[in-house]
PDB file of C-alpha atoms in Angstrom:
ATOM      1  CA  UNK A1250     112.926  55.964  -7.642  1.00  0.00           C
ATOM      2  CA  UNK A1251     110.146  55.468  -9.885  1.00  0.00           C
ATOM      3  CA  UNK A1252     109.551  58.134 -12.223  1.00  0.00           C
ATOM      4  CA  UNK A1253     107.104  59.835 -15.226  1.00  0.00           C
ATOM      5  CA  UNK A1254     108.589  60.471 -18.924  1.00  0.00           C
ATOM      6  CA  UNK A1255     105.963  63.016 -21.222  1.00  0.00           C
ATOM      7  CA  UNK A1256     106.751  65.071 -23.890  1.00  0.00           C
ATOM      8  CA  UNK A1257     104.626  68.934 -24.848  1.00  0.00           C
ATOM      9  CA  UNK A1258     105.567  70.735 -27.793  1.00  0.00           C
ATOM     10  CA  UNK A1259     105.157  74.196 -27.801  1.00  0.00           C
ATOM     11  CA  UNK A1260     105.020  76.773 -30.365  1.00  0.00           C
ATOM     12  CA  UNK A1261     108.014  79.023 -31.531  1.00  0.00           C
ATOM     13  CA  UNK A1262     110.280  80.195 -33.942  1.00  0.00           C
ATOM     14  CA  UNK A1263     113.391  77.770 -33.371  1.00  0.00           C
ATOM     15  CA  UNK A1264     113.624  73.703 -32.038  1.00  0.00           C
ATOM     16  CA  UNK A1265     114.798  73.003 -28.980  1.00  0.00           C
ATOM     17  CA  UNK A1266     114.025  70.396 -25.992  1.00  0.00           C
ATOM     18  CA  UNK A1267     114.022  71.304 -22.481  1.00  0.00           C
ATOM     19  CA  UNK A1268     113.413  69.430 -19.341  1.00  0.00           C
ATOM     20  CA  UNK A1269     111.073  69.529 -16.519  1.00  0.00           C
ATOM     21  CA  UNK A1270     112.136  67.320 -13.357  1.00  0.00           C
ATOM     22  CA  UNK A1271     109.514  67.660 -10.145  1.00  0.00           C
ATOM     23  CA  UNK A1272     109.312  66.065  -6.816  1.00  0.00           C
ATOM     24  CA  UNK A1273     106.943  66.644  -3.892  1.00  0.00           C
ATOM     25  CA  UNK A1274     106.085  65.511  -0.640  1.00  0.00           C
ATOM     26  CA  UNK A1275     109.897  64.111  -0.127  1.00  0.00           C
ATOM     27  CA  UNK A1276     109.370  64.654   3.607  1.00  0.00           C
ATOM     28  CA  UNK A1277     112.945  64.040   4.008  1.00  0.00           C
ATOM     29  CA  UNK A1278     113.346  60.521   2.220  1.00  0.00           C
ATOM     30  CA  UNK A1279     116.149  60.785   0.251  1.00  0.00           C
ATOM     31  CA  UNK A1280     117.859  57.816   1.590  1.00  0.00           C
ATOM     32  CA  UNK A1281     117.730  54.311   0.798  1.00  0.00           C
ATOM     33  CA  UNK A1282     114.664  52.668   1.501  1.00  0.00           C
ATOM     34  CA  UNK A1283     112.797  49.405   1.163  1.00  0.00           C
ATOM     35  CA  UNK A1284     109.393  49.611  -1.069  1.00  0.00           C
ATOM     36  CA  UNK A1285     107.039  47.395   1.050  1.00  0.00           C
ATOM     37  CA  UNK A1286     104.457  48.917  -0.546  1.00  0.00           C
ATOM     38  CA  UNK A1287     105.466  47.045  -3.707  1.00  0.00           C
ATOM     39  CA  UNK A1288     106.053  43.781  -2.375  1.00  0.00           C
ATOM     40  CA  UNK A1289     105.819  43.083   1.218  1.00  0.00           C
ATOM     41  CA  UNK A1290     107.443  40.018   0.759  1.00  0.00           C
ATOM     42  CA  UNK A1291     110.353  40.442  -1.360  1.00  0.00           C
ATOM     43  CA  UNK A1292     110.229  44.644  -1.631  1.00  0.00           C
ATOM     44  CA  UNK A1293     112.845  46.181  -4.050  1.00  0.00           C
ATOM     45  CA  UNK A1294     115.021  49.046  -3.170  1.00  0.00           C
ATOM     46  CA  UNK A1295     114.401  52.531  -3.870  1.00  0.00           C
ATOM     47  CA  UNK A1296     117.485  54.160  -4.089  1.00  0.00           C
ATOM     48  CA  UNK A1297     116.175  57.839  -3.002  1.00  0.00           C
ATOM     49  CA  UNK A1298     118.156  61.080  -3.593  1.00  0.00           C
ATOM     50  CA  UNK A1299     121.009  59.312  -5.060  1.00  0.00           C
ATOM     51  CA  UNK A1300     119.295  57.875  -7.715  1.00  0.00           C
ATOM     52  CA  UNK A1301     117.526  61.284  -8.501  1.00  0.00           C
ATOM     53  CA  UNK A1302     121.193  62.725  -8.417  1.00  0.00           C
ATOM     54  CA  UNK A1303     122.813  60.117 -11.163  1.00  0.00           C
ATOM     55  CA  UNK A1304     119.400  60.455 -12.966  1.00  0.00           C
ATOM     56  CA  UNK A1305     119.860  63.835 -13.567  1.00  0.00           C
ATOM     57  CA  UNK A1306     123.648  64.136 -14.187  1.00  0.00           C
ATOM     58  CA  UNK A1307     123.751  61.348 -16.653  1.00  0.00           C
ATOM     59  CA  UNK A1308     120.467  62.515 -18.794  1.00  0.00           C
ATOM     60  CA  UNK A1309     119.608  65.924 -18.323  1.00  0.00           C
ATOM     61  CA  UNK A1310     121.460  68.949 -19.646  1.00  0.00           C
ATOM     62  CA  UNK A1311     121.030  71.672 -17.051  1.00  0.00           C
ATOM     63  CA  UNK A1312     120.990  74.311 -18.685  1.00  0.00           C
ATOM     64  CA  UNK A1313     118.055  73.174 -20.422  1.00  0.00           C
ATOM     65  CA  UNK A1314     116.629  72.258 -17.557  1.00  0.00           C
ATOM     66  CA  UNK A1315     114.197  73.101 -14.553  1.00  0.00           C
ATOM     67  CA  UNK A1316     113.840  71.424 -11.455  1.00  0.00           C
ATOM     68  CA  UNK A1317     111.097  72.186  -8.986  1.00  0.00           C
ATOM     69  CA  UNK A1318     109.188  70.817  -5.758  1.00  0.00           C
ATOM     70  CA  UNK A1319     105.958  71.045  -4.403  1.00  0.00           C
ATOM     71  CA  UNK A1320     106.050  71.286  -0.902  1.00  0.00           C
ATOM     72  CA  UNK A1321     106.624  69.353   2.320  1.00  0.00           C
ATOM     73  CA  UNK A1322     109.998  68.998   1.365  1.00  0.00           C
ATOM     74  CA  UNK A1323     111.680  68.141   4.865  1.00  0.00           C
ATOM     75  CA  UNK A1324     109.648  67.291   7.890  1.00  0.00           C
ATOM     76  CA  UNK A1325     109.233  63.369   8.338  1.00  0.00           C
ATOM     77  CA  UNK A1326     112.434  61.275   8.120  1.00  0.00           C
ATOM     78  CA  UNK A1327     114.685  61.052  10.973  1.00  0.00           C
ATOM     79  CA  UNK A1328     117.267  62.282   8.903  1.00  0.00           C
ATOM     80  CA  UNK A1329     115.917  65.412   7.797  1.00  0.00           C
ATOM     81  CA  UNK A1330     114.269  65.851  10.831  1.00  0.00           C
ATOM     82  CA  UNK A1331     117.061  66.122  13.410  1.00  0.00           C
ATOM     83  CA  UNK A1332     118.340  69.457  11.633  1.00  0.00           C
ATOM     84  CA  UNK A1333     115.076  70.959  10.772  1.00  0.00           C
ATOM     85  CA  UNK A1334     115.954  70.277   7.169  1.00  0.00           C
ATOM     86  CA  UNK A1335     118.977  71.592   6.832  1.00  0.00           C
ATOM     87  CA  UNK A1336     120.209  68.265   4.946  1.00  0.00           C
ATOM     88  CA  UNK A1337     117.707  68.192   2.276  1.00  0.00           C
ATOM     89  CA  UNK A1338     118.364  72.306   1.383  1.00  0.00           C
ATOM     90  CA  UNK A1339     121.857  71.133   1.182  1.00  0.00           C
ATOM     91  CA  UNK A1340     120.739  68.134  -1.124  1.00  0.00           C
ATOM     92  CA  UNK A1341     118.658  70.179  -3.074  1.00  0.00           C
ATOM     93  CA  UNK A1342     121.210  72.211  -3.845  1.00  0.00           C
ATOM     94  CA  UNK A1343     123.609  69.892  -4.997  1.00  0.00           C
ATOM     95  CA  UNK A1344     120.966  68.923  -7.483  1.00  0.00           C
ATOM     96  CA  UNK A1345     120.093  71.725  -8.865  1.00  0.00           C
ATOM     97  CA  UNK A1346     116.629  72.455  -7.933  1.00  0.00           C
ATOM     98  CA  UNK A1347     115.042  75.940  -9.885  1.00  0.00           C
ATOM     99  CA  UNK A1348     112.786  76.685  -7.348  1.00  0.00           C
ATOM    100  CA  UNK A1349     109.825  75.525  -4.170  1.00  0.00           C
ATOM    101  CA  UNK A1350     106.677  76.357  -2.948  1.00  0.00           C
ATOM    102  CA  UNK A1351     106.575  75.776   0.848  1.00  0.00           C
ATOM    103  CA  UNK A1352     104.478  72.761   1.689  1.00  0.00           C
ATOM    104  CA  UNK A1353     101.858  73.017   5.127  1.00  0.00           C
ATOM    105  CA  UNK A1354     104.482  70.616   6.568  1.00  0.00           C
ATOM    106  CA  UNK A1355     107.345  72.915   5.923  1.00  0.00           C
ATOM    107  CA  UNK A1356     105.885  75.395   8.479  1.00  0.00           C
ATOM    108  CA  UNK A1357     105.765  72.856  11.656  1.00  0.00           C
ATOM    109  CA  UNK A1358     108.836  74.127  13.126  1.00  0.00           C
ATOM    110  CA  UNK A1359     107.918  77.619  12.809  1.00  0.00           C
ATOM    111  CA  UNK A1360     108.193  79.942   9.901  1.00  0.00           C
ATOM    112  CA  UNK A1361     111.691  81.259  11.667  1.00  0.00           C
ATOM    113  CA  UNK A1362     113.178  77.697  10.555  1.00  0.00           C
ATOM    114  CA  UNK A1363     111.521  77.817   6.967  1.00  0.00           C
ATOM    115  CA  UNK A1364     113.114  81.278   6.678  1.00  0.00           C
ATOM    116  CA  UNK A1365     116.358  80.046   7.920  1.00  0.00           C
ATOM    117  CA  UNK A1366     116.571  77.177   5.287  1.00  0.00           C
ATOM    118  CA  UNK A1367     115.732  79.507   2.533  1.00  0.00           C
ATOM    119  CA  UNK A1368     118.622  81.789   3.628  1.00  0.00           C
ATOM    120  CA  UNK A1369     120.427  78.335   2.935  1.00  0.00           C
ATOM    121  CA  UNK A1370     118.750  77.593  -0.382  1.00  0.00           C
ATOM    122  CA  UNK A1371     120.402  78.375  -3.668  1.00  0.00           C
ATOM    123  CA  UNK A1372     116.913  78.519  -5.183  1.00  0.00           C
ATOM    124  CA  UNK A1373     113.777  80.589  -4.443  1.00  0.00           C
ATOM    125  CA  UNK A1374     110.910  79.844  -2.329  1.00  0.00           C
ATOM    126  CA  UNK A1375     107.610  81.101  -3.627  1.00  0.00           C
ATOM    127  CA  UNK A1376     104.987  82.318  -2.105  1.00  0.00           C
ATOM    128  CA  UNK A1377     102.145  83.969  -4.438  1.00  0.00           C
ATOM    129  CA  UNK A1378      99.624  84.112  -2.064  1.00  0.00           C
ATOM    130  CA  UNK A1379     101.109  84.898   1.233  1.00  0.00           C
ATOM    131  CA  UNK A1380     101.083  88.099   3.199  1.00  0.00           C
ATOM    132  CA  UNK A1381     103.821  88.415   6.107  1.00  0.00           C
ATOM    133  CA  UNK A1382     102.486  91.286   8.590  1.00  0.00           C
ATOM    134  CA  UNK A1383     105.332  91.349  10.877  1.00  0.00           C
ATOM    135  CA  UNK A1384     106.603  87.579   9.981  1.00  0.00           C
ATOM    136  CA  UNK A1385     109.358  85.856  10.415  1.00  0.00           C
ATOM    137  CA  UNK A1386     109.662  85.212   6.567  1.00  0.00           C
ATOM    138  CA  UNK A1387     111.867  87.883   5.968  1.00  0.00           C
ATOM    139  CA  UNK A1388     114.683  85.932   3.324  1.00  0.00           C
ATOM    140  CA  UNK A1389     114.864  87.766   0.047  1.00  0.00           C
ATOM    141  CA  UNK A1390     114.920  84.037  -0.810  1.00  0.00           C
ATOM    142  CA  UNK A1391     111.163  84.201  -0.142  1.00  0.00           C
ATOM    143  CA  UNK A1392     109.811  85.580  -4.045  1.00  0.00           C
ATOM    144  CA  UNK A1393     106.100  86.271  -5.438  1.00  0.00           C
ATOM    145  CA  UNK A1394     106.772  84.816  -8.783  1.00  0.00           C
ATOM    146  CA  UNK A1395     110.325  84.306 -10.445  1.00  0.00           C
ATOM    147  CA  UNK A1396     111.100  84.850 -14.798  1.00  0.00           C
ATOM    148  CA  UNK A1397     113.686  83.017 -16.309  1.00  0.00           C
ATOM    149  CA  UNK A1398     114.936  82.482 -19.665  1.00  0.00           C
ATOM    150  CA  UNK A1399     116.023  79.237 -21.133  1.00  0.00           C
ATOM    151  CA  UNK A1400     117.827  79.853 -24.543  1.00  0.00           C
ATOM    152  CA  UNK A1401     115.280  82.567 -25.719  1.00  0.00           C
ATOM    153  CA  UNK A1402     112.347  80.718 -24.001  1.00  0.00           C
ATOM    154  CA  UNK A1403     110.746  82.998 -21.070  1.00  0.00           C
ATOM    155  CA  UNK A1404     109.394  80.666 -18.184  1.00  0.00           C
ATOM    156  CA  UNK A1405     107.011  82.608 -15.495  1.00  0.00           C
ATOM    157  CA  UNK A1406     106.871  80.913 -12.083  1.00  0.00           C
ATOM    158  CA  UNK A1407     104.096  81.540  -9.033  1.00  0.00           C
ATOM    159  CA  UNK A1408     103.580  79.087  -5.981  1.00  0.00           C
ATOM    160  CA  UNK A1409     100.369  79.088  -4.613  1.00  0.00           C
ATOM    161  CA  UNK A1410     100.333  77.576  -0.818  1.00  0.00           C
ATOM    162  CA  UNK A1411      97.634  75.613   0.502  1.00  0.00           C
ATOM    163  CA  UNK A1412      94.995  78.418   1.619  1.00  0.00           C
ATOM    164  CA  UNK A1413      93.673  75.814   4.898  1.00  0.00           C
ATOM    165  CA  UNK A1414      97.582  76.359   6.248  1.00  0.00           C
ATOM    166  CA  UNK A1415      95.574  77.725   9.682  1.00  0.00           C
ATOM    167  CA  UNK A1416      94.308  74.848   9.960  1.00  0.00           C
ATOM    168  CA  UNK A1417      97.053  72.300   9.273  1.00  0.00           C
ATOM    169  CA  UNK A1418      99.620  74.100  11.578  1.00  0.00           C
ATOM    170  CA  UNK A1419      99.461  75.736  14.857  1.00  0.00           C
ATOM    171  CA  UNK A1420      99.323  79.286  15.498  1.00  0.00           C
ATOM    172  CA  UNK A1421     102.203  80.053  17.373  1.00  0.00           C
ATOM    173  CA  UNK A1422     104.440  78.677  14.065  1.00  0.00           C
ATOM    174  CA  UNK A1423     102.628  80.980  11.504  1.00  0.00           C
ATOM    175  CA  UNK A1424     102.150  84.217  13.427  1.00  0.00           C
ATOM    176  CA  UNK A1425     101.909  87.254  11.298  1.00  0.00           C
ATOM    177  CA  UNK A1426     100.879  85.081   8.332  1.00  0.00           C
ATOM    178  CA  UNK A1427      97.774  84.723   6.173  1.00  0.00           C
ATOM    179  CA  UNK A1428      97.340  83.200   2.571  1.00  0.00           C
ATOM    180  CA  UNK A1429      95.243  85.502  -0.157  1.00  0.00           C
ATOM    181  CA  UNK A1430      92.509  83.584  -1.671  1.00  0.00           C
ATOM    182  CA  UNK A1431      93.873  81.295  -4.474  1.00  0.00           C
ATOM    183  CA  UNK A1432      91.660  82.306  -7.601  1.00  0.00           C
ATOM    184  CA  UNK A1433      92.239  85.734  -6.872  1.00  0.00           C
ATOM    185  CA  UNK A1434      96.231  85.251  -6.530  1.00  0.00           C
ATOM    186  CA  UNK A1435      95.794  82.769 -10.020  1.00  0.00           C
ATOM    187  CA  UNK A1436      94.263  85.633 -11.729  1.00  0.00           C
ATOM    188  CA  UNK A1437      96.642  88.162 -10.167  1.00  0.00           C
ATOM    189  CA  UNK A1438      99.564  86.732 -10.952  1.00  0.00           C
ATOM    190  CA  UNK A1439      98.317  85.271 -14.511  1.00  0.00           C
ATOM    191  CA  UNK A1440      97.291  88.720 -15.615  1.00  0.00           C
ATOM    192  CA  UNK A1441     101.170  90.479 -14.661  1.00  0.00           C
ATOM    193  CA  UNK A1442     103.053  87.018 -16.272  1.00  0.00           C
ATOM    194  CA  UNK A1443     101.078  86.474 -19.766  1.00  0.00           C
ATOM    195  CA  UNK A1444     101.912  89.610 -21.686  1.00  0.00           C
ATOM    196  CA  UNK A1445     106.333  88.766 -20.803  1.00  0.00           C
ATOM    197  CA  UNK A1446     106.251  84.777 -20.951  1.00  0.00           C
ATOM    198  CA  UNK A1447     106.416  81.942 -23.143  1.00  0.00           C
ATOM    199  CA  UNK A1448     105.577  79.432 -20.693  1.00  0.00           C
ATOM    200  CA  UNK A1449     103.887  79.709 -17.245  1.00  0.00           C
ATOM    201  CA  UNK A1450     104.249  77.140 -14.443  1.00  0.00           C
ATOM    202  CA  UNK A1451     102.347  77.163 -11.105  1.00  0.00           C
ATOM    203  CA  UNK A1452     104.110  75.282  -8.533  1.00  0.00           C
ATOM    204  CA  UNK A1453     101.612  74.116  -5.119  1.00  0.00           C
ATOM    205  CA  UNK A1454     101.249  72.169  -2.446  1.00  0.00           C
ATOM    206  CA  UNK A1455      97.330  71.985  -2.260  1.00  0.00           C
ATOM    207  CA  UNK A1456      97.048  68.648  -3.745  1.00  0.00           C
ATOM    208  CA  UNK A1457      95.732  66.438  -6.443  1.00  0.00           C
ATOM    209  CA  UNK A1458      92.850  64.553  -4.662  1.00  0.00           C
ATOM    210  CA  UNK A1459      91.752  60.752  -4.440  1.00  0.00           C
ATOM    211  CA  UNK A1460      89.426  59.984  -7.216  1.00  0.00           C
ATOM    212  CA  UNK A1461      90.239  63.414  -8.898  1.00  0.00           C
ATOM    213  CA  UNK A1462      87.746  62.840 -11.759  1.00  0.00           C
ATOM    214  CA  UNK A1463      84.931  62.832  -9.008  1.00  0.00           C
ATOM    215  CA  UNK A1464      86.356  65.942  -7.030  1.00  0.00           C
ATOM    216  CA  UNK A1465      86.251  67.886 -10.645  1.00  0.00           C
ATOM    217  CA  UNK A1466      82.999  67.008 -11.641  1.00  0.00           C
ATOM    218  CA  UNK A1467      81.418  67.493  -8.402  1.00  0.00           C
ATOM    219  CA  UNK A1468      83.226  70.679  -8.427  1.00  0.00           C
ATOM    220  CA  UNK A1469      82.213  71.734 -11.996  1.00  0.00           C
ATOM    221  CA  UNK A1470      78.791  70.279 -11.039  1.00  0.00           C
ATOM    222  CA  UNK A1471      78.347  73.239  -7.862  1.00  0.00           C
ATOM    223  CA  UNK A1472      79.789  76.115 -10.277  1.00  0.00           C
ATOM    224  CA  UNK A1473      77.109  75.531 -12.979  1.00  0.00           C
ATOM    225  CA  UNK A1474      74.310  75.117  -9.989  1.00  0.00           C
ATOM    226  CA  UNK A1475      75.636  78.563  -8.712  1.00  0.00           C
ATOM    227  CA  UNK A1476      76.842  76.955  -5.414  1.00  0.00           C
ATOM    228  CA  UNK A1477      80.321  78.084  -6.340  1.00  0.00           C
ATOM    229  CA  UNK A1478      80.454  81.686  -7.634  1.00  0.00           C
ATOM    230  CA  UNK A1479      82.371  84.582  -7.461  1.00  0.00           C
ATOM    231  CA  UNK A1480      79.931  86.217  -5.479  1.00  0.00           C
ATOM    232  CA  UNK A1481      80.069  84.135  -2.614  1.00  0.00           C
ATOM    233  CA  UNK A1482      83.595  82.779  -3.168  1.00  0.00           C
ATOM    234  CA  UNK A1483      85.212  79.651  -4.133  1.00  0.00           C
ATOM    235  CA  UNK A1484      86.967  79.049  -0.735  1.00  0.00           C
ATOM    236  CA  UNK A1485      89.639  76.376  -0.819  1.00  0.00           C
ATOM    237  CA  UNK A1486      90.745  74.876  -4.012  1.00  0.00           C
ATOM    238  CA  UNK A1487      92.819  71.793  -4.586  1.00  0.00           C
ATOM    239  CA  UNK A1488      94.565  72.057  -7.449  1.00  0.00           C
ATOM    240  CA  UNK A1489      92.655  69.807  -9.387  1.00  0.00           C
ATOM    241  CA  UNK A1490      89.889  72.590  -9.009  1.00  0.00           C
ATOM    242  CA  UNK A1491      92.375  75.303  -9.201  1.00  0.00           C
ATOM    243  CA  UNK A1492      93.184  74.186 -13.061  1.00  0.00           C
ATOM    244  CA  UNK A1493      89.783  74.785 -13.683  1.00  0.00           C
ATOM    245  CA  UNK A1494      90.734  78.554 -12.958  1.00  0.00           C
ATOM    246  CA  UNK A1495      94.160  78.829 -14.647  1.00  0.00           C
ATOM    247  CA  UNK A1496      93.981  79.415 -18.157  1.00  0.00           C
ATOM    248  CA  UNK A1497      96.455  81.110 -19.291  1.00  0.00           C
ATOM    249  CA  UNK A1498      99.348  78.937 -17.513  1.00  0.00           C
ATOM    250  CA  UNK A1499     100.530  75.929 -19.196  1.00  0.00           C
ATOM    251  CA  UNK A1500     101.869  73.330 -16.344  1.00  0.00           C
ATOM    252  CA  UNK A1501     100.923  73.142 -11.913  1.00  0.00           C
ATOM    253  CA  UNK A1502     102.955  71.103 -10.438  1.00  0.00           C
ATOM    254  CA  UNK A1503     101.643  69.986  -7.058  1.00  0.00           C
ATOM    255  CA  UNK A1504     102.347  68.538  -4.213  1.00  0.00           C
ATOM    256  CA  UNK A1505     100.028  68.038  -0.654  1.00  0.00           C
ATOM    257  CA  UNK A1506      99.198  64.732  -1.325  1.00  0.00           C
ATOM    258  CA  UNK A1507     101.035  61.502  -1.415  1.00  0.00           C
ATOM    259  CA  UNK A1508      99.093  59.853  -4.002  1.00  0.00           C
ATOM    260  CA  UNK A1509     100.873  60.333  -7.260  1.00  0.00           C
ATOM    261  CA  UNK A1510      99.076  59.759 -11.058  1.00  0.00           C
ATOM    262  CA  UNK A1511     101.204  58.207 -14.109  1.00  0.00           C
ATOM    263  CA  UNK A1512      99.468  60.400 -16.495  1.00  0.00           C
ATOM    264  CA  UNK A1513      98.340  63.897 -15.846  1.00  0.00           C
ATOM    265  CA  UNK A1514      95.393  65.748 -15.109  1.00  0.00           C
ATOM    266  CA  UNK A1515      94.554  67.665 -18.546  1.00  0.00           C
ATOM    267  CA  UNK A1516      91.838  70.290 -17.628  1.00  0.00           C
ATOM    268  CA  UNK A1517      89.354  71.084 -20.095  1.00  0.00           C
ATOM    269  CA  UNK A1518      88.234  74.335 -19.295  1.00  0.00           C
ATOM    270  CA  UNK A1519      91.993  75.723 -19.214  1.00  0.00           C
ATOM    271  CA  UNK A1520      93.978  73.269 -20.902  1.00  0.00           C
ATOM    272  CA  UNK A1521      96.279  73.267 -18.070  1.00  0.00           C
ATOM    273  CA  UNK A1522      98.434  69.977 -17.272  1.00  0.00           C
ATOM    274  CA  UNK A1523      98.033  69.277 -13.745  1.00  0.00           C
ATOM    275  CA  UNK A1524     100.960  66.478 -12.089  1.00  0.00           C
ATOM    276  CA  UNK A1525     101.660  64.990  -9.078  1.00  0.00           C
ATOM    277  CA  UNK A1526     104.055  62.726  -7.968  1.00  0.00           C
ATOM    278  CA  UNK A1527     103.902  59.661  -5.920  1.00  0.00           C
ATOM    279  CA  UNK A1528     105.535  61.101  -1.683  1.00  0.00           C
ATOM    280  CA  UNK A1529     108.306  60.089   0.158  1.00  0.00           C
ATOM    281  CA  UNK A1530     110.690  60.035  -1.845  1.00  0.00           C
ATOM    282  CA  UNK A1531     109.197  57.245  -3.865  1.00  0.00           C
ATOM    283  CA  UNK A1532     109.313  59.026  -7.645  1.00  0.00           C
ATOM    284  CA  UNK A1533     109.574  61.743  -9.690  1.00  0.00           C
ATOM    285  CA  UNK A1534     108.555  63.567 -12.715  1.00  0.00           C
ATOM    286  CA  UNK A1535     110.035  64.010 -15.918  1.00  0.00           C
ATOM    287  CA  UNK A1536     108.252  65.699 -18.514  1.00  0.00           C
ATOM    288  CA  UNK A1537     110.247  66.879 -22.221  1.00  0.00           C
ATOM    289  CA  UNK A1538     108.969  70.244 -23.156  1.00  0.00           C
ATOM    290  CA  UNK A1539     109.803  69.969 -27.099  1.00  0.00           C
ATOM    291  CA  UNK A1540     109.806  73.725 -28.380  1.00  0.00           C
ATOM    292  CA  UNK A1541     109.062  73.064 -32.113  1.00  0.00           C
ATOM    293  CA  UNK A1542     108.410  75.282 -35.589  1.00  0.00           C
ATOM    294  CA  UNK A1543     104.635  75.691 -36.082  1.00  0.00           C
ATOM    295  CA  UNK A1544     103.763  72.724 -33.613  1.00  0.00           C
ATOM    296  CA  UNK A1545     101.496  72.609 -30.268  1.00  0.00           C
ATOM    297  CA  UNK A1546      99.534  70.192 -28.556  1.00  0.00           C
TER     298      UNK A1546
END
């Protein structure tokens, strides 16, 4: 698997390092696989979940560690598919993972499956922004946000699920369910996290676009026309646009779209770091938080 090495250094009272490892859109390929898409010719291997496994157990210490995914975790590889993902909770588990936030795709078979994996799951699924009425999400797996401490470092965790879910699955799999408007979740959330934690990450699986420099500035370019206000709403936001909205939280991890970026999306309005992976099981991220004396970038 190919994979992302960065290092932040954060402000506080002691030095320490701890690690970030993400994936998303997996869609099930954890096995071996052939990258074509490198060389149709002659493509390499990609050595899938087993090389994320070794990766892991030979460099990272866990517990200075988080691991965390960013939707569409399951549906799309034969493998994964003929149990409705029960092999990739299981593999997830034997990893390590710290938490998900349900991808679109992770709804196809109905939220009763999704609810039934998490019920599986060793690790949280979060949902920030979604309301059951009557649902069939009804895991105490299934959080609004998650706090954990690392070695006297507080982490705050929220996952924000792509508001246009309606649209990308049918109606009969997400009955009783309906996602809050994201800003209003992001400030939500944001406001009851920032007075307890060190460190806020917001894990979601709206996406980083295509040509994401164009999306933001056409983006930032309707909000200073008054196009986009909060008057008459910002409607869907990728998270590209959604960074724009989250200061206060240091990291989004996303997931949504298969295109992945070697460096990350810094935002300038928020300073929030904004990643996403290359799909199908293709890489991963590993960013080094450092937490240094009298230090931040």
């Amino acid at each position: 698997m190919l994979f992302i090495i960065l290092s932040l250094i954060f402000s506080f009272s002691f030095s320490m390092d701890i690690d970030l490892l993400t994936t998303n859109d997996l869609h099930g390929f954890i096995a071996e696989q052939h990258a074509y898409f490198m060389n149709p010719n002659h493509p390499p291997k990609i050595i899938g979940g087993s090389g994320l496994y070794k990766y892991i157990n030979e460099n990272i210490d866990k517990k200075r560690s988080l691991i965390l995914d960013a939707g569409n975790f399951f549906q799309g590889h034969p493998m994964s598919v003929v149990d409705s993902g029960k092999t990739m909770v299981e593999f997830m588990n034997k990893v390590g993972y710290t938490a998900l936030v349900p991808g679109p795709d992770d709804f196809i078979y109905g939220a009763k499956n999704l609810n039934q994996l998490s019920e599986l799951s060793s690790f949280p699924f979060l949902i920030s922004n979604l309301e059951c009425n009557n649902c069939d999400l009804i895991s105490d797996n299934f959080k609004t946000h998650i706090i954990k401490n690392i070695q006297g470092v507080t982490f705050g965790f929220i996952g924000i699920i792509d508001s246009e879910l309606n649209e990308k699955v049918i109606s009969d799999k997400i009955k009783g369910i309906s996602i809050v408007d994201i800003k209003q979740s992001i400030d939500y959330w944001l406001h009851i996290l920032e007075p307890s934690c060190d460190v806020i990450i917001i894990l979601t699986s709206s996406g980083v676009p295509y040509e994401r420099e164009r999306v933001y500035n056409e983006f930032i370019s309707e909000i200073n026309s008054g196009i986009k206000n909060e008057l008459n709403g910002y409607g869907h936001l990728n998270a590209i646009q959604m960074g724009y909205f989250s200061r206060g939280a240091d990291i989004i991890v996303s997931g949504g779209v298969s295109k992945g970026y070697n460096i990350p999306w810094l935002d300038p309005n928020s300073d929030v770091l904004i990643m996403q992976n290359y799909g199908n099981g293709t890489s991963f991220g590993h960013i080094q938080l450092k937490i240094q004396n009298n230090n931040f970038t």
